[in-house]
Amino acid sequence: MTASRTGPALEQEPGSRYPAGLVAVSVAASGWALLYALYRAYYGFGGTVGMIGRPASPAEFRTINFIGAALLLAVAVLPVTMLPGWRRPGLRRFLLAICWVLAVGFVMHALVQDIQRALSLAGALHIHYPPGQWVTVNRHRADVQDLAFNETWFLAEGVLWGVIGWIALGRSPARRWWVGTALATIAVLTLVGMLAAYGVIGRVVVY
């Protein structure tokens, strides 16, 4: 494989314009994000099944979920709209940066929240729910729902974005650096999140 000045050359699967697996993983990432967007939209439209408690302001709760659904729809569209860009050397570095940021952000989010929820279930951590946002909260339900569904989505979506970047890099020597910096950043941010959860540093809100 050769590398250009603007990014690594794209390895193509015989008979295809893209590397093996790139299209399939991109579609999977889009579909997975769309599912979560629909979940958020459900609460945006006033759905109540699976609620962990009673929000202080139902209108604000719906608005937050509508905003989340809109952002997730953008994430859902992104992988498939990026496909033509992978064949343009001038865009490849930018697309790899997007993959890196989303992979790191989603996986870090999942790890921080999963650890906190597990500790909460074990009685080793008291998760703060701002009274201005929630009137009542079923803590056990919130922990189980987050572990079983919400953070599973974040973890899987982050891994999918990481795989997209991995495939696009092919056998480029930059692949090891790309993955290594992502893992190191995830580790640091996860540590920061846990220190914040225990009040060692300022509170960090991770939705």
Coordinates of C-alpha atoms in Angstrom, one line a residue, residues 61-200:
F61 CA -37.6 16.6 29.1
R62 CA -39.4 16.3 25.7
T63 CA -37.2 19.1 24.3
I64 CA -34.0 17.5 25.5
N65 CA -35.0 14.2 23.9
F66 CA -36.0 15.9 20.6
I67 CA -32.6 17.6 20.5
G68 CA -30.9 14.2 21.2
A69 CA -33.0 12.6 18.5
A70 CA -31.9 15.2 16.0
L71 CA -28.2 14.8 16.9
L72 CA -28.5 11.1 16.6
L73 CA -30.2 11.4 13.2
A74 CA -27.1 13.4 12.1
V75 CA -24.9 10.6 13.4
A76 CA -27.0 8.0 11.6
V77 CA -26.6 9.8 8.3
L78 CA -22.9 10.4 8.7
P79 CA -21.4 7.0 8.0
V80 CA -23.1 6.4 4.7
T81 CA -22.6 10.0 3.5
M82 CA -18.9 9.6 4.2
L83 CA -18.5 6.6 1.9
P84 CA -17.8 8.6 -1.3
G85 CA -15.3 10.7 0.7
W86 CA -13.1 7.8 1.5
R87 CA -12.2 7.6 -2.2
R88 CA -10.9 11.2 -2.1
P89 CA -7.4 11.5 -0.6
G90 CA -7.9 15.1 0.4
L91 CA -10.8 14.2 2.7
R92 CA -9.4 11.0 4.2
R93 CA -7.6 12.6 7.1
F94 CA -10.6 14.6 8.0
L95 CA -12.9 11.5 7.9
L96 CA -10.4 9.5 10.0
A97 CA -10.5 12.4 12.6
I98 CA -14.3 12.1 12.7
C99 CA -14.1 8.4 13.3
W100 CA -11.5 8.9 16.0
V101 CA -13.5 11.5 17.9
L102 CA -16.8 9.6 17.7
A103 CA -15.1 6.3 18.7
V104 CA -13.4 7.8 21.6
G105 CA -16.4 9.8 22.8
F106 CA -18.9 7.0 22.6
V107 CA -16.7 4.3 24.1
M108 CA -15.6 6.6 26.9
H109 CA -19.2 7.5 27.6
A110 CA -20.2 3.9 27.8
L111 CA -17.3 2.9 30.1
V112 CA -17.8 5.8 32.6
Q113 CA -21.5 5.2 32.8
D114 CA -21.3 1.4 33.0
I115 CA -18.8 1.6 35.8
Q116 CA -20.8 4.1 37.7
R117 CA -24.0 2.1 37.3
A118 CA -22.4 -1.1 38.4
L119 CA -21.0 0.7 41.5
S120 CA -24.4 2.2 42.1
L121 CA -26.1 -1.2 42.0
A122 CA -23.4 -2.5 44.5
G123 CA -24.1 0.4 46.8
A124 CA -20.6 1.8 46.4
L125 CA -21.6 5.0 44.6
H126 CA -24.5 7.4 44.9
I127 CA -25.4 8.9 41.6
H128 CA -26.6 12.5 41.7
Y129 CA -29.9 13.4 40.0
P130 CA -30.5 17.2 40.0
P131 CA -33.8 17.9 41.8
G132 CA -34.3 20.6 39.1
Q133 CA -34.6 17.8 36.5
W134 CA -36.2 14.9 38.4
V135 CA -39.0 14.9 41.0
T136 CA -38.7 11.2 41.6
V137 CA -36.2 8.6 40.4
N138 CA -36.2 4.8 40.6
R139 CA -32.5 4.4 41.0
H140 CA -32.5 0.6 40.5
R141 CA -34.4 0.9 37.3
A142 CA -32.2 3.7 36.1
D143 CA -29.1 1.7 36.7
V144 CA -30.3 -1.5 35.1
Q145 CA -31.8 0.3 32.1
D146 CA -28.5 2.3 31.5
L147 CA -26.4 -0.9 31.8
A148 CA -28.7 -3.1 29.6
F149 CA -29.6 -0.6 26.9
N150 CA -28.3 3.0 26.9
E151 CA -24.6 2.3 27.4
T152 CA -24.8 -0.8 25.3
W153 CA -25.8 1.4 22.4
F154 CA -22.9 3.9 23.1
L155 CA -20.3 1.1 23.4
A156 CA -21.4 -0.6 20.2
E157 CA -21.7 2.6 18.2
G158 CA -18.2 3.6 19.4
V159 CA -16.7 0.3 18.4
L160 CA -18.4 0.5 15.0
W161 CA -16.8 3.9 14.4
G162 CA -13.5 2.6 15.5
V163 CA -13.9 -0.3 13.0
I164 CA -14.7 2.1 10.2
G165 CA -11.4 3.9 10.8
W166 CA -9.5 0.7 11.2
I167 CA -10.8 -0.6 7.8
A168 CA -10.2 2.7 6.1
L169 CA -6.6 2.8 7.3
G170 CA -5.8 -0.6 5.8
R171 CA -2.2 -1.7 6.3
S172 CA -1.0 1.9 6.8
P173 CA 1.6 2.3 9.5
A174 CA -0.6 5.1 10.9
R175 CA -3.1 2.4 12.0
R176 CA -1.2 1.5 15.2
W177 CA -0.8 5.2 16.1
W178 CA -4.5 5.9 15.4
V179 CA -5.7 3.0 17.6
G180 CA -3.1 3.6 20.3
T181 CA -4.0 7.3 20.8
A182 CA -7.7 6.4 20.8
L183 CA -7.2 3.8 23.6
A184 CA -5.0 6.1 25.6
T185 CA -7.5 8.9 25.4
I186 CA -10.3 6.7 26.4
A187 CA -8.4 5.5 29.4
V188 CA -7.6 9.1 30.5
L189 CA -11.1 10.4 30.0
T190 CA -12.6 7.4 31.8
L191 CA -10.4 8.0 34.7
V192 CA -11.4 11.7 34.7
G193 CA -15.1 10.7 34.6
M194 CA -14.6 8.4 37.6
L195 CA -12.7 10.9 39.6
A196 CA -15.5 13.4 38.9
A197 CA -18.1 10.8 40.0
Y198 CA -16.4 10.5 43.4
G199 CA -16.0 14.3 43.8
V200 CA -12.2 14.2 43.6

